[in-house]
Short mmCIF file of C-alpha atoms and ligand atoms in Angstrom, two decimals:
data_model
loop_
_atom_site.label_atom_id
_atom_site.label_comp_id
_atom_site.label_asym_id
_atom_site.label_seq_id
_atom_site.Cartn_x
_atom_site.Cartn_y
_atom_site.Cartn_z
CA MET A 1 111.16 136.23 95.79
CA SER A 2 111.75 133.06 97.83
CA LEU A 3 111.52 129.73 96.14
CA ARG A 4 110.13 127.07 98.46
CA LYS A 5 111.67 123.61 98.23
CA PRO A 6 109.08 121.00 97.26
CA PRO A 7 108.27 118.75 100.26
CA LEU A 8 110.18 115.49 100.55
CA PRO A 9 108.08 112.51 99.56
CA ARG A 10 107.09 110.59 102.67
CA ILE A 11 108.32 107.41 100.99
CA LEU A 12 110.82 107.19 98.15
CA LEU A 13 111.99 104.05 96.40
CA ASN A 14 115.19 104.98 94.69
CA ASN A 15 116.27 102.53 91.98
CA VAL A 16 115.30 99.59 94.14
CA SER A 17 115.94 96.00 93.11
CA CYS A 18 115.24 92.86 95.07
CA MET A 19 116.75 89.39 94.69
CA ARG A 20 115.54 86.17 96.22
CA ASN A 21 117.34 82.83 95.81
CA ALA A 22 119.82 84.47 93.41
CA GLN A 23 117.00 85.63 91.13
CA THR A 24 116.09 89.24 90.52
CA ILE A 25 112.42 89.63 91.42
CA LEU A 26 112.18 93.44 91.22
CA ARG A 27 114.41 95.61 89.09
CA ASN A 28 115.11 99.36 89.27
CA ILE A 29 111.87 100.51 90.88
CA ASN A 30 111.48 104.26 91.33
CA VAL A 31 108.42 105.48 93.19
CA SER A 32 107.69 108.48 95.37
CA VAL A 33 104.64 108.74 97.58
CA HIS A 34 103.47 111.78 99.49
CA ASP A 35 100.96 111.96 102.35
CA GLY A 36 97.52 111.02 101.09
CA GLY A 37 99.03 109.05 98.20
CA ALA A 38 98.17 105.57 96.98
CA LEU A 39 100.04 103.05 94.88
CA VAL A 40 98.31 100.03 93.35
CA LEU A 41 100.58 97.14 92.39
CA THR A 42 99.33 94.80 89.74
CA GLY A 43 100.93 92.04 87.69
CA ALA A 44 100.78 88.33 87.01
CA ASN A 45 101.24 85.63 89.65
CA GLY A 46 104.87 85.67 90.75
CA ALA A 47 105.52 89.16 89.34
CA GLY A 48 106.71 90.36 92.75
CA LYS A 49 103.76 92.26 94.28
CA SER A 50 104.05 90.64 97.72
CA THR A 51 107.84 90.90 97.54
CA PHE A 52 107.42 94.65 96.97
CA LEU A 53 105.19 94.98 100.03
CA ARG A 54 107.47 92.76 102.14
CA MET A 55 110.39 95.00 101.28
CA LEU A 56 108.40 98.07 102.31
CA ALA A 57 107.52 96.28 105.55
CA GLY A 58 111.21 95.65 106.16
CA PHE A 59 110.87 91.84 106.00
CA SER A 60 113.42 91.74 103.19
CA ARG A 61 116.09 94.21 102.14
CA PRO A 62 116.60 95.71 98.71
CA SER A 63 119.59 94.12 96.97
CA ALA A 64 120.27 97.50 95.33
CA GLY A 65 118.92 101.01 95.72
CA GLU A 66 117.28 102.40 98.83
CA ILE A 67 113.90 102.93 100.44
CA LEU A 68 113.72 106.29 102.15
CA TRP A 69 111.16 107.34 104.74
CA ASN A 70 111.26 111.10 105.41
CA GLY A 71 114.59 111.01 103.56
CA HIS A 72 116.11 108.32 105.81
CA ASP A 73 117.05 104.79 104.75
CA ILE A 74 114.63 102.36 106.40
CA THR A 75 117.34 99.69 106.65
CA ASP A 76 119.21 101.83 109.22
CA SER A 77 118.22 100.17 112.47
CA GLY A 78 117.49 103.45 114.30
CA VAL A 79 115.25 104.61 111.45
CA PHE A 80 113.54 101.25 111.15
CA GLN A 81 112.49 101.28 114.81
CA GLN A 82 110.52 104.47 114.11
CA TYR A 83 109.41 103.53 110.62
CA LYS A 84 107.87 100.17 111.58
CA LEU A 85 105.55 101.98 113.99
CA GLN A 86 104.02 103.72 110.97
CA LEU A 87 103.00 100.47 109.25
CA ASN A 88 99.76 98.56 109.15
CA TRP A 89 100.20 95.27 107.35
CA LEU A 90 97.37 93.14 105.95
CA SER A 91 98.22 89.86 104.28
CA LEU A 92 96.61 86.59 103.30
CA LYS A 93 97.74 85.14 106.64
CA ASP A 94 95.04 86.69 108.76
CA ALA A 95 96.48 86.20 112.29
CA ILE A 96 92.94 85.83 113.62
CA LYS A 97 92.56 83.90 116.86
CA ASP A 98 89.65 81.51 116.33
CA LYS A 99 88.94 80.85 120.00
CA ILE A 100 88.24 84.44 120.99
CA THR A 101 85.48 86.77 119.88
CA VAL A 102 85.51 89.16 116.96
CA LEU A 103 85.67 92.07 119.41
CA ASP A 104 88.53 90.51 121.38
CA ASN A 105 90.44 89.93 118.15
CA VAL A 106 90.44 93.66 117.44
CA GLN A 107 90.92 94.74 121.05
CA TRP A 108 93.88 92.35 121.35
CA PHE A 109 95.62 94.26 118.55
CA GLU A 110 94.70 97.57 120.18
CA LEU A 111 96.24 96.34 123.42
CA LEU A 112 99.47 95.38 121.67
CA GLU A 113 99.55 98.90 120.25
CA GLY A 114 98.85 100.55 123.58
CA LYS A 115 95.62 101.91 122.11
CA SER A 116 91.96 101.49 122.97
CA GLY A 117 88.46 102.62 122.14
CA LYS A 118 88.14 102.19 118.39
CA ALA A 119 87.45 98.46 118.13
CA LYS A 120 83.65 98.50 118.30
CA GLU A 121 83.32 101.39 115.86
CA ALA A 122 85.70 99.71 113.39
CA ILE A 123 83.82 96.40 113.61
CA GLU A 124 80.49 98.18 113.02
CA LEU A 125 81.99 100.08 110.11
CA MET A 126 83.06 96.84 108.46
CA GLY A 127 79.52 95.45 108.83
CA LEU A 128 80.33 92.90 111.53
CA GLY A 129 78.43 94.53 114.40
CA ARG A 130 76.00 91.63 114.65
CA LEU A 131 78.90 89.19 115.04
CA MET A 132 80.89 91.27 117.55
CA ASN A 133 80.53 88.72 120.37
CA GLU A 134 80.76 85.56 118.29
CA LYS A 135 83.88 83.43 118.32
CA ALA A 136 86.02 84.20 115.29
CA ARG A 137 85.89 80.57 114.14
CA MET A 138 82.24 81.23 113.18
CA LEU A 139 83.29 83.70 110.48
CA SER A 140 83.20 83.06 106.75
CA MET A 141 86.23 83.92 104.59
CA GLY A 142 84.82 87.31 103.62
CA GLN A 143 83.90 88.07 107.22
CA ARG A 144 87.45 87.19 108.29
CA LYS A 145 88.75 89.66 105.73
CA ARG A 146 86.37 92.30 107.11
CA LEU A 147 87.73 91.55 110.59
CA GLN A 148 91.29 92.05 109.35
CA LEU A 149 90.23 95.38 107.87
CA ALA A 150 88.50 96.37 111.13
CA ARG A 151 91.86 95.83 112.84
CA VAL A 152 93.58 98.06 110.31
CA VAL A 153 91.00 100.80 110.94
CA ALA A 154 91.16 100.45 114.74
CA ILE A 155 94.95 100.52 114.88
CA ASP A 156 95.05 103.44 112.49
CA ARG A 157 98.73 103.71 111.57
CA PRO A 158 99.70 106.07 108.74
CA ILE A 159 101.08 103.64 106.13
CA TRP A 160 98.87 100.77 105.03
CA LEU A 161 100.42 97.81 103.21
CA LEU A 162 97.51 95.75 101.89
CA ASP A 163 98.22 92.45 100.13
CA GLU A 164 95.16 91.32 98.18
CA PRO A 165 92.73 93.11 100.53
CA SER A 166 89.65 92.43 98.44
CA VAL A 167 90.05 88.68 98.09
CA ALA A 168 86.89 86.99 99.45
CA LEU A 169 85.00 90.27 99.88
CA ASP A 170 81.55 90.66 98.33
CA SER A 171 80.68 93.82 96.40
CA GLU A 172 79.55 95.63 99.57
CA GLY A 173 82.80 94.61 101.25
CA VAL A 174 84.82 96.01 98.34
CA LYS A 175 82.88 99.29 98.62
CA LEU A 176 83.69 99.42 102.34
CA LEU A 177 87.35 98.75 101.58
CA GLU A 178 87.37 101.57 99.03
CA HIS A 179 85.66 103.81 101.59
CA ILE A 180 88.16 103.19 104.39
CA ILE A 181 91.08 103.70 102.00
CA SER A 182 89.59 106.97 100.83
CA GLU A 183 88.99 108.20 104.41
CA HIS A 184 92.49 107.18 105.45
CA ARG A 185 93.99 109.15 102.55
CA LYS A 186 91.86 112.20 103.36
CA ASN A 187 93.56 112.17 106.78
CA GLY A 188 96.97 112.13 105.12
CA GLY A 189 97.50 108.36 105.26
CA ILE A 190 99.36 106.42 102.58
CA VAL A 191 98.15 103.18 101.03
CA PHE A 192 99.99 100.51 99.04
CA VAL A 193 97.72 97.84 97.59
CA ALA A 194 98.78 94.66 95.79
CA THR A 195 95.83 93.25 93.92
CA HIS A 196 94.53 91.16 91.07
CA LEU A 197 90.99 92.34 91.49
CA PRO A 198 89.65 95.68 90.31
CA ILE A 199 89.51 98.29 93.04
CA GLU A 200 88.59 101.96 92.73
CA ILE A 201 91.13 104.20 94.37
CA GLU A 202 90.91 107.79 93.22
CA ASP A 203 94.12 109.22 91.67
CA ALA A 204 96.14 106.17 92.66
CA MET A 205 99.45 105.54 90.94
CA ILE A 206 99.40 102.18 89.24
CA LEU A 207 102.55 100.10 88.94
CA ARG A 208 102.19 97.06 86.75
CA LEU A 209 105.07 94.73 87.50
CA PRO A 210 106.31 92.86 84.44
CA GLN A 211 105.92 89.15 84.12
CA ARG A 212 109.16 87.53 85.24
CA PHE A 213 109.29 84.59 82.86
CA PRO A 214 107.96 84.22 79.32
CA ARG A 215 104.67 82.45 79.72
CA ARG A 216 104.34 78.93 78.38
CA LYS A 217 101.27 78.23 76.26
CA THR A 218 98.38 77.34 78.47
CA MET A 219 95.15 75.47 77.85
CA VAL A 220 93.45 78.86 77.36
CA ASP A 221 95.85 79.80 74.51
CA LEU A 222 95.32 76.42 72.89
CA LEU A 223 91.56 76.96 72.92
CA ASP A 224 91.85 80.36 71.16
N1 LIG B 301 110.54 83.00 100.41
C1 LIG B 301 110.90 83.03 99.14
N2 LIG B 301 112.12 82.61 98.74
C2 LIG B 301 112.48 82.64 97.46
N3 LIG B 301 111.70 83.08 96.46
C3 LIG B 301 110.49 83.51 96.80
C4 LIG B 301 110.01 83.52 98.14
N4 LIG B 301 108.75 84.01 98.14
C5 LIG B 301 108.45 84.29 96.87
N5 LIG B 301 109.49 83.99 96.06
C6 LIG B 301 109.54 84.14 94.62
O1 LIG B 301 109.45 85.53 94.32
C7 LIG B 301 108.67 85.71 93.14
C8 LIG B 301 107.64 86.77 93.41
O2 LIG B 301 106.73 86.29 94.38
P1 LIG B 301 105.59 87.22 94.97
O3 LIG B 301 104.90 86.43 96.03
O4 LIG B 301 106.18 88.52 95.32
O5 LIG B 301 104.67 87.42 93.69
P2 LIG B 301 103.20 88.05 93.59
O6 LIG B 301 103.23 89.00 92.45
O7 LIG B 301 102.78 88.56 94.91
O8 LIG B 301 102.40 86.75 93.19
P3 LIG B 301 100.85 86.35 93.41
O9 LIG B 301 100.05 87.16 92.45
O10 LIG B 301 100.86 84.90 93.05
O11 LIG B 301 100.51 86.59 94.85
C9 LIG B 301 108.07 84.35 92.77
O12 LIG B 301 108.76 83.84 91.66
C10 LIG B 301 108.32 83.50 93.98
O13 LIG B 301 108.64 82.17 93.60
#
């Protein structure tokens, strides 16, 4: 009888801590994510959700522990060159160019990626078809978020790092977000989501980051 080794997790955080300005923001995080997996990060303001995603994106290094992709440390420069091509990053800074159209905003990202052909479909999917040829400055906050998500869909990299993706979306927008996450995972993609707002992601792991400082009494406590 041969015993098969279990597959390596695609991403493994091994006892990872992160310090910023001499303060420990994240402490001893252990997480493994396989293809098709999802991790939802929750926690109070300042708990370290964005820091977690920034570390995964390689913008900051763990102060202890290691982040492995296919078993290789992402801070090795050779590995990072390959790893960063797997990432699709969505943050509150939307990097939308106001002076060009919605379509051009997505096609511009496709061009940077050396890809083409998915922009229109992605824009339609996110419910912005009617606004395809409008200048991006015409968009509302929620529509801008939909445009960001259309870029994520069009670029279609395997690992999505989504920081507060549902902020400003209406209920239909949240449903679309849940839909694209689900489809991405069905194709083996991985999704990390940092969020305050409820979002339905089937079988997602949930990591609630602890509050970093004891909370002072607020007006709300005083009213209780
Ligand atoms: N550039 C920085 N330099 C130093 N400290 C930082 C920096 N950015 C964030 N921090 C600190 O790191 C801690 C975690 O911040 P982070 O943005 O990761 O929290 P968060 O959980 O995403 O918060 P929020 O829910 O408000 O978005 C905070 O105490 C913050 O002050």
